[in-house]
Coordinates of C-alpha atoms and ligand atoms in Angstrom, one line a residue:
M1 CA 31.7 -37.1 -31.1
T2 CA 32.5 -35.1 -28.4
L3 CA 36.0 -35.4 -27.0
I4 CA 36.3 -36.4 -23.6
Y5 CA 39.1 -34.5 -22.5
L6 CA 41.1 -36.2 -19.7
D7 CA 44.3 -34.4 -19.9
H8 CA 43.8 -31.3 -17.6
S9 CA 47.5 -32.0 -15.8
A10 CA 48.9 -31.3 -19.6
T11 CA 47.0 -28.3 -20.1
T12 CA 43.5 -26.9 -19.9
P13 CA 40.9 -25.1 -22.3
L14 CA 40.7 -21.2 -22.1
R15 CA 37.5 -20.5 -20.2
P16 CA 35.3 -18.2 -22.0
E17 CA 35.0 -15.7 -19.2
V18 CA 39.1 -15.5 -19.4
F19 CA 39.0 -14.8 -23.3
A20 CA 36.4 -12.3 -22.7
A21 CA 38.8 -10.4 -19.9
M22 CA 41.8 -10.8 -22.4
E23 CA 40.5 -9.4 -25.6
P24 CA 40.3 -5.7 -25.0
F25 CA 44.1 -5.9 -24.1
F26 CA 44.8 -7.2 -27.7
G27 CA 43.3 -4.2 -29.3
S28 CA 40.9 -4.1 -31.9
T29 CA 41.6 -3.3 -35.6
D30 CA 39.9 -0.1 -35.1
Q31 CA 42.4 1.2 -32.8
R32 CA 40.2 4.5 -31.7
E33 CA 37.7 1.9 -30.3
N34 CA 40.1 0.3 -28.0
S35 CA 43.1 1.7 -26.1
K36 CA 44.1 -1.2 -23.9
Y37 CA 47.0 -2.2 -26.4
G38 CA 49.7 -0.1 -24.9
N39 CA 52.7 -0.8 -23.5
P40 CA 52.5 -1.0 -19.8
S41 CA 55.6 1.1 -19.3
S42 CA 54.3 3.9 -21.7
I43 CA 53.0 7.3 -20.4
H44 CA 50.2 8.0 -22.8
G45 CA 46.5 6.9 -22.4
A46 CA 46.9 3.3 -24.0
G47 CA 49.9 2.4 -21.8
R48 CA 48.1 3.8 -18.8
A49 CA 45.1 1.5 -19.7
A50 CA 47.5 -1.5 -20.1
Y51 CA 49.4 -0.7 -16.7
A52 CA 45.8 -0.4 -15.0
G53 CA 45.0 -4.0 -16.3
L54 CA 48.3 -5.0 -15.2
S55 CA 48.1 -3.7 -11.7
E56 CA 44.7 -5.2 -11.2
A57 CA 45.9 -8.5 -12.3
R58 CA 48.5 -8.4 -10.0
R59 CA 46.3 -7.4 -7.0
T60 CA 43.9 -10.2 -7.7
I61 CA 46.5 -12.8 -7.8
A62 CA 48.2 -11.4 -4.6
D63 CA 44.5 -11.9 -3.0
V64 CA 44.5 -15.2 -3.6
L65 CA 48.0 -16.0 -2.1
G66 CA 47.4 -13.6 0.8
A67 CA 50.3 -11.8 -0.6
T68 CA 51.2 -8.1 -1.5
P69 CA 51.0 -7.2 -5.1
N70 CA 54.5 -6.3 -5.4
E71 CA 55.5 -9.8 -4.2
I72 CA 54.1 -11.2 -7.7
V73 CA 56.5 -11.4 -10.4
F74 CA 55.1 -12.1 -13.8
T75 CA 57.0 -14.7 -16.2
G76 CA 56.4 -16.4 -19.3
C77 CA 55.6 -19.8 -18.0
G78 CA 55.7 -22.4 -15.2
S79 CA 59.4 -23.5 -16.3
E80 CA 60.5 -19.8 -16.2
S81 CA 59.4 -19.4 -12.5
D82 CA 60.9 -22.5 -11.3
N83 CA 64.3 -21.6 -13.1
A84 CA 64.1 -18.1 -11.6
A85 CA 63.3 -19.4 -8.3
L86 CA 66.2 -21.9 -8.2
R87 CA 68.7 -19.9 -10.0
G88 CA 67.6 -16.6 -8.7
I89 CA 67.5 -17.6 -5.0
A90 CA 70.6 -19.9 -5.0
L91 CA 72.9 -17.4 -6.5
A92 CA 71.9 -14.5 -4.4
R93 CA 71.9 -16.3 -1.2
R94 CA 75.3 -17.6 -1.7
K95 CA 76.5 -14.1 -2.4
Q96 CA 74.7 -13.0 0.6
V97 CA 75.6 -15.5 3.4
G98 CA 77.9 -18.0 1.4
A99 CA 75.2 -21.2 1.6
N100 CA 76.2 -23.3 -1.1
R101 CA 73.7 -26.4 -0.7
I102 CA 70.5 -26.9 -2.7
I103 CA 68.0 -29.5 -1.2
T104 CA 65.0 -30.7 -3.4
T105 CA 63.2 -34.1 -4.3
P106 CA 64.0 -36.6 -7.1
V107 CA 60.4 -36.2 -8.1
E108 CA 60.6 -32.8 -9.1
H109 CA 59.5 -31.4 -12.8
H110 CA 62.6 -31.2 -14.9
A111 CA 62.0 -27.3 -14.7
V112 CA 63.5 -27.8 -11.1
L113 CA 65.7 -30.7 -11.3
Y114 CA 67.7 -29.3 -14.5
S115 CA 68.0 -26.1 -12.5
A116 CA 69.3 -27.6 -9.6
E117 CA 71.8 -29.7 -11.7
D118 CA 72.7 -26.7 -13.6
L119 CA 73.4 -25.1 -10.2
R120 CA 75.6 -28.2 -9.3
D121 CA 77.6 -28.6 -12.4
L122 CA 78.1 -24.9 -13.9
F123 CA 78.1 -23.0 -10.4
G124 CA 79.6 -25.6 -7.7
F125 CA 76.4 -26.2 -5.5
E126 CA 76.0 -29.0 -3.7
L127 CA 72.9 -30.8 -4.2
T128 CA 70.8 -33.0 -1.8
L129 CA 68.0 -35.2 -3.0
L130 CA 65.5 -36.0 -0.4
P131 CA 64.4 -39.6 -0.1
V132 CA 60.7 -40.2 -1.3
D133 CA 58.5 -43.1 0.0
R134 CA 56.4 -45.2 -2.4
D135 CA 53.8 -42.3 -3.0
G136 CA 56.4 -39.9 -3.8
L137 CA 56.2 -38.0 -0.5
V138 CA 58.9 -36.7 1.5
S139 CA 58.9 -36.7 5.4
A140 CA 59.5 -33.6 7.4
E141 CA 62.2 -35.6 9.6
D142 CA 64.5 -36.3 6.2
L143 CA 64.3 -32.7 5.6
E144 CA 64.9 -31.7 9.1
R145 CA 68.2 -33.8 8.9
A146 CA 69.3 -32.3 5.5
L147 CA 68.8 -29.2 6.8
G148 CA 70.9 -29.3 9.8
D149 CA 71.1 -25.4 11.3
G150 CA 70.3 -24.1 7.9
S151 CA 73.3 -21.8 7.5
S152 CA 74.8 -23.9 4.5
V153 CA 71.4 -24.2 2.5
A154 CA 70.8 -21.9 -0.4
V155 CA 67.4 -23.0 -1.4
V156 CA 64.8 -25.7 -0.6
S157 CA 62.5 -26.6 -3.3
V158 CA 59.6 -29.2 -2.8
M159 CA 56.8 -29.2 -5.3
Y160 CA 53.2 -28.8 -3.7
A161 CA 51.7 -31.5 -6.0
N162 CA 53.2 -33.9 -8.2
N163 CA 52.3 -33.8 -12.1
E164 CA 52.8 -37.4 -13.0
I165 CA 51.1 -39.2 -9.9
G166 CA 49.2 -36.5 -8.2
S167 CA 50.5 -36.9 -4.8
V168 CA 50.3 -33.5 -2.6
Q169 CA 53.2 -32.7 -0.4
A170 CA 52.8 -31.4 3.3
I171 CA 54.1 -28.0 2.3
G172 CA 53.3 -26.1 5.2
E173 CA 55.1 -28.6 7.6
L174 CA 58.2 -28.5 5.4
G175 CA 57.9 -24.7 5.1
R176 CA 57.9 -24.2 8.6
L177 CA 61.1 -26.2 9.1
C178 CA 62.8 -23.9 6.4
R179 CA 61.2 -20.7 8.2
E180 CA 62.8 -21.7 11.6
R181 CA 66.3 -21.6 10.1
S182 CA 65.9 -18.7 7.8
V183 CA 66.2 -20.9 4.7
P184 CA 64.4 -19.8 1.6
F185 CA 61.7 -22.3 0.7
H186 CA 60.4 -22.5 -3.1
T187 CA 57.4 -24.8 -4.1
D188 CA 56.5 -25.8 -7.7
A189 CA 52.7 -25.1 -7.3
V190 CA 52.2 -25.4 -11.2
Q191 CA 49.6 -28.6 -10.5
A192 CA 48.4 -27.1 -7.3
A193 CA 47.2 -23.7 -8.4
G194 CA 43.5 -23.4 -8.8
K195 CA 43.1 -26.7 -6.8
L196 CA 44.8 -26.4 -3.6
P197 CA 44.8 -23.5 -1.0
L198 CA 47.6 -21.0 -2.0
D199 CA 47.8 -19.0 1.1
V200 CA 51.7 -18.4 1.2
D201 CA 51.8 -17.7 5.1
A202 CA 50.0 -20.7 5.9
L203 CA 52.2 -22.7 3.5
S204 CA 55.0 -21.1 4.9
V205 CA 56.8 -20.4 1.4
D206 CA 58.9 -17.8 0.2
A207 CA 58.5 -18.6 -3.6
L208 CA 55.9 -20.0 -5.5
S209 CA 55.5 -20.9 -9.1
A210 CA 52.2 -21.2 -11.1
S211 CA 51.4 -21.3 -14.7
A212 CA 48.1 -20.0 -16.1
H213 CA 47.5 -22.8 -18.7
K214 CA 47.0 -25.2 -16.1
F215 CA 44.1 -23.4 -14.5
Y216 CA 41.9 -22.5 -17.7
G217 CA 44.2 -19.6 -18.4
P218 CA 46.3 -19.0 -21.5
K219 CA 49.3 -20.5 -22.4
G220 CA 52.9 -18.6 -22.3
V221 CA 52.3 -16.8 -19.0
G222 CA 53.1 -17.7 -15.5
F223 CA 54.0 -16.1 -12.1
L224 CA 56.6 -16.4 -9.3
Y225 CA 55.4 -15.3 -5.9
L226 CA 58.6 -13.9 -4.1
R227 CA 58.2 -13.1 -0.5
K228 CA 59.5 -9.6 0.2
G229 CA 63.0 -9.8 1.5
T230 CA 63.7 -13.2 0.1
P231 CA 67.3 -12.9 -1.7
F232 CA 66.6 -12.8 -5.6
R233 CA 69.2 -12.3 -8.5
P234 CA 67.2 -11.5 -11.9
F235 CA 67.3 -14.5 -14.2
L236 CA 66.2 -12.4 -17.2
T237 CA 68.0 -9.1 -17.3
G238 CA 67.3 -5.9 -19.2
G239 CA 64.4 -3.3 -18.4
S240 CA 63.6 -2.7 -14.7
H241 CA 60.3 -4.5 -15.2
E242 CA 58.7 -6.1 -12.2
G243 CA 60.9 -4.3 -9.9
G244 CA 63.9 -5.2 -11.5
R245 CA 63.3 -8.8 -11.0
R246 CA 62.3 -10.2 -14.6
A247 CA 63.1 -7.8 -17.6
G248 CA 60.7 -7.7 -20.8
T249 CA 57.7 -6.1 -21.8
H250 CA 54.7 -7.6 -20.3
N251 CA 52.2 -10.0 -21.8
V252 CA 49.3 -8.0 -20.9
P253 CA 46.6 -10.0 -22.2
G254 CA 47.8 -13.1 -20.8
I255 CA 48.6 -11.8 -17.5
V256 CA 44.9 -10.2 -17.4
G257 CA 43.7 -13.7 -18.4
M258 CA 45.6 -15.5 -16.0
A259 CA 44.4 -13.5 -13.2
T260 CA 40.8 -13.8 -14.3
A261 CA 41.4 -17.6 -14.3
L262 CA 42.9 -17.8 -11.0
A263 CA 40.2 -16.0 -9.3
L264 CA 37.4 -18.0 -11.0
C265 CA 39.1 -21.2 -9.7
E266 CA 39.6 -19.9 -6.5
A267 CA 35.9 -18.9 -6.0
E268 CA 34.6 -22.2 -7.3
R269 CA 37.6 -24.3 -5.8
E270 CA 36.0 -26.2 -3.0
T271 CA 32.8 -27.0 -4.8
E272 CA 34.4 -28.2 -8.0
M273 CA 37.0 -30.2 -6.2
S274 CA 34.4 -32.0 -4.2
R275 CA 32.6 -32.6 -7.6
L276 CA 36.1 -33.8 -9.2
R277 CA 37.0 -35.9 -6.4
L278 CA 33.7 -38.2 -6.5
L279 CA 34.4 -38.6 -10.1
R280 CA 38.2 -39.5 -9.5
D281 CA 37.4 -41.8 -7.2
R282 CA 35.0 -43.5 -9.3
V283 CA 37.7 -43.7 -11.8
I284 CA 40.3 -45.0 -9.7
G285 CA 37.8 -47.7 -8.1
H286 CA 36.6 -49.1 -11.1
T287 CA 39.9 -49.1 -13.0
L288 CA 41.5 -51.0 -10.1
E289 CA 38.7 -53.4 -10.0
M290 CA 38.0 -54.0 -13.4
I291 CA 42.0 -54.0 -14.7
T292 CA 43.9 -56.8 -13.8
G293 CA 47.6 -55.5 -13.2
A294 CA 46.5 -52.0 -12.9
R295 CA 47.9 -50.3 -9.7
L296 CA 47.4 -46.5 -8.5
T297 CA 50.7 -44.7 -8.5
G298 CA 50.9 -41.8 -5.9
S299 CA 49.0 -41.4 -2.6
P300 CA 45.7 -42.9 -2.5
T301 CA 44.9 -39.9 0.2
E302 CA 47.1 -37.0 -0.1
R303 CA 46.3 -36.3 -3.8
L304 CA 44.9 -33.8 -6.2
D305 CA 41.2 -34.3 -6.4
N306 CA 41.4 -34.4 -10.2
H307 CA 44.1 -36.9 -10.7
A308 CA 44.0 -40.7 -11.1
S309 CA 47.4 -42.3 -12.4
F310 CA 48.2 -46.0 -12.9
T311 CA 50.7 -48.2 -13.9
I312 CA 49.2 -51.3 -15.9
R313 CA 51.2 -54.4 -16.2
D314 CA 51.8 -55.9 -19.8
V315 CA 50.9 -52.8 -21.7
E316 CA 52.5 -50.3 -23.5
A317 CA 51.0 -46.8 -22.9
E318 CA 51.3 -45.6 -26.3
G319 CA 49.1 -48.1 -27.7
I320 CA 46.4 -47.4 -25.1
L321 CA 46.7 -43.8 -25.8
I322 CA 46.2 -44.0 -29.2
A323 CA 43.3 -46.5 -29.0
L324 CA 41.8 -44.1 -26.3
D325 CA 42.2 -41.2 -28.7
L326 CA 40.5 -43.1 -31.5
A327 CA 37.6 -43.6 -29.1
G328 CA 37.5 -39.8 -28.6
I329 CA 39.1 -39.9 -25.2
A330 CA 42.3 -37.7 -24.6
A331 CA 44.6 -39.0 -22.0
S332 CA 48.2 -39.2 -21.4
S333 CA 51.0 -41.6 -19.8
G334 CA 52.0 -38.9 -17.4
S335 CA 55.2 -38.8 -19.1
A336 CA 55.9 -42.4 -18.2
C337 CA 57.8 -44.6 -20.9
T338 CA 55.7 -44.5 -23.6
S339 CA 57.8 -45.8 -26.4
A340 CA 61.4 -47.8 -26.7
R341 CA 62.6 -44.3 -27.8
Q342 CA 62.0 -42.6 -24.2
K343 CA 63.3 -42.8 -21.1
P344 CA 61.1 -44.3 -18.2
S345 CA 59.9 -41.6 -16.2
H346 CA 62.3 -40.3 -13.3
V347 CA 59.0 -40.1 -11.0
L348 CA 58.0 -43.6 -11.5
E349 CA 61.5 -44.9 -11.0
A350 CA 62.1 -42.7 -7.8
I351 CA 59.0 -44.5 -6.1
G352 CA 60.3 -47.6 -7.1
V353 CA 57.7 -48.9 -9.5
P354 CA 59.0 -52.4 -11.0
V355 CA 61.0 -52.1 -14.3
E356 CA 58.2 -54.2 -15.8
E357 CA 55.6 -51.6 -15.2
L358 CA 57.2 -48.6 -16.1
A359 CA 56.0 -48.6 -19.9
G360 CA 52.6 -48.8 -18.6
G361 CA 51.8 -45.4 -17.2
L362 CA 48.3 -43.9 -17.5
R363 CA 47.1 -40.8 -16.3
L364 CA 43.7 -39.4 -16.3
S365 CA 43.2 -36.0 -15.1
L366 CA 39.8 -34.3 -14.8
G367 CA 38.3 -30.7 -15.1
Y368 CA 35.7 -28.5 -15.8
S369 CA 34.1 -30.3 -18.8
N370 CA 33.8 -33.8 -17.4
D371 CA 30.7 -35.2 -15.8
A372 CA 29.6 -38.7 -14.5
E373 CA 28.2 -39.5 -18.1
Q374 CA 31.6 -38.7 -19.3
V375 CA 33.5 -41.0 -16.7
E376 CA 31.2 -44.0 -17.5
L377 CA 31.9 -43.8 -21.1
L378 CA 35.7 -43.9 -20.3
L379 CA 35.0 -46.8 -18.1
Q380 CA 33.1 -48.8 -20.3
S381 CA 36.0 -48.2 -23.1
L382 CA 39.2 -48.7 -21.0
P383 CA 38.9 -52.3 -20.0
K384 CA 38.0 -53.4 -23.5
I385 CA 41.0 -51.3 -25.0
I386 CA 43.4 -52.9 -22.6
D387 CA 42.1 -56.4 -23.4
R388 CA 42.4 -55.9 -27.2
H389 CA 45.8 -54.3 -26.6
R390 CA 47.1 -57.2 -24.6
Q391 CA 45.5 -59.7 -26.9
S392 CA 47.5 -58.1 -29.7
M393 CA 50.8 -58.1 -27.7
P394 CA 51.2 -62.0 -26.9
A395 CA 54.8 -61.7 -26.5
L396 CA 54.6 -59.6 -23.4
L397 CA 52.0 -62.0 -21.7
Ligands
PLP401 N1 55.9 -27.7 -13.0 C1 55.2 -28.6 -13.1 C2 54.8 -29.6 -11.7 C3 54.2 -29.0 -14.2 O1 53.4 -29.8 -14.4 C4 54.4 -28.3 -15.5 C5 53.9 -28.4 -16.6 O2 53.7 -29.5 -17.0 C6 55.7 -27.0 -15.1 C7 56.4 -27.2 -14.1 C8 56.2 -26.3 -16.5 O3 55.0 -25.4 -16.7 P1 54.8 -24.7 -18.0 O4 54.4 -25.8 -18.9 O5 54.1 -23.6 -17.8 O6 56.4 -24.4 -18.5

């Protein structure tokens, strides 16, 4: 049975082209044949070959973002990029101009939220969480009000696309408000990279986080775009790698793989997203029609082309996910409350999902390997699985 993988928001498989690009940088067992495994900081040939790979990857990523190569800082993952952006910018800007306030949203990934909370609890910053509407979107008016003249604000962070509910924020508009007040603006683009335009000037962002494993690259590598001149205090200290902004010997194969993956996604983005949008709309339409008590979470219009997320009344996500798995379909609850042991999703709570629906989150995130046939198989199985589940849980009905 072929796996129907519908969990691309959690992670994606490595594309074969990406693996092929990475391979030489691991070095072969016969070291005479392959000399790209060196430390890119070394002077010898093996080091220079690794450095060349690193530089090319940096340029490739910068080109996709419309940035300059030295504005790209390689990191170990999306969480690290978020942590570095929040902590690095807030602490540096406070030192520079005395600004002491952080503005973000209640629907951010915990990599941003917990960093902001640490800055409040350990470093005495004031934390403002912008209101979000039922789709999880923030309004420009609310940001404008929270910014004031901007002089007290150290950093603003608003995610580009939400991992749980797929909503896409109007980053360009929000960024311009920050730009007008010279307030550094960060966006967590971990779910957006490879799916939405990343032009950092059009988005008016000063910092942007991304993670390779979300766009068919390897796990354990990410990057932080950091606009030239943005105040920043390094989060990982040690060697002078990455222009002193992130110490640590580079994960060269990972970085090369990340750049290859991003370039491939960017080249295919429009065609692939149009293809996935049709599949997504079929999933959303059919699920809402066939499953009583199913509700779309996130914006019906401002959403990722590959992302369908629902709450389903009178079901427990965990049971549905296990039944789907047995039917050869990998899906996710979208971090909703999946069992009595787990806390309900902070995102679903923030958008006002009623308590009785919090346990029934279902996220179906499409990607490269999915086609119409797979979607039809899913849509045949899902209503039956939910009916069976409901019959086995009479107490909930
Ligand atoms: N930000 C968002 C929106 C995410 O969806 C994720 C991962 O799910 C992260 C940050 C963290 O990325 P990583 O897994 O690379 O640490």
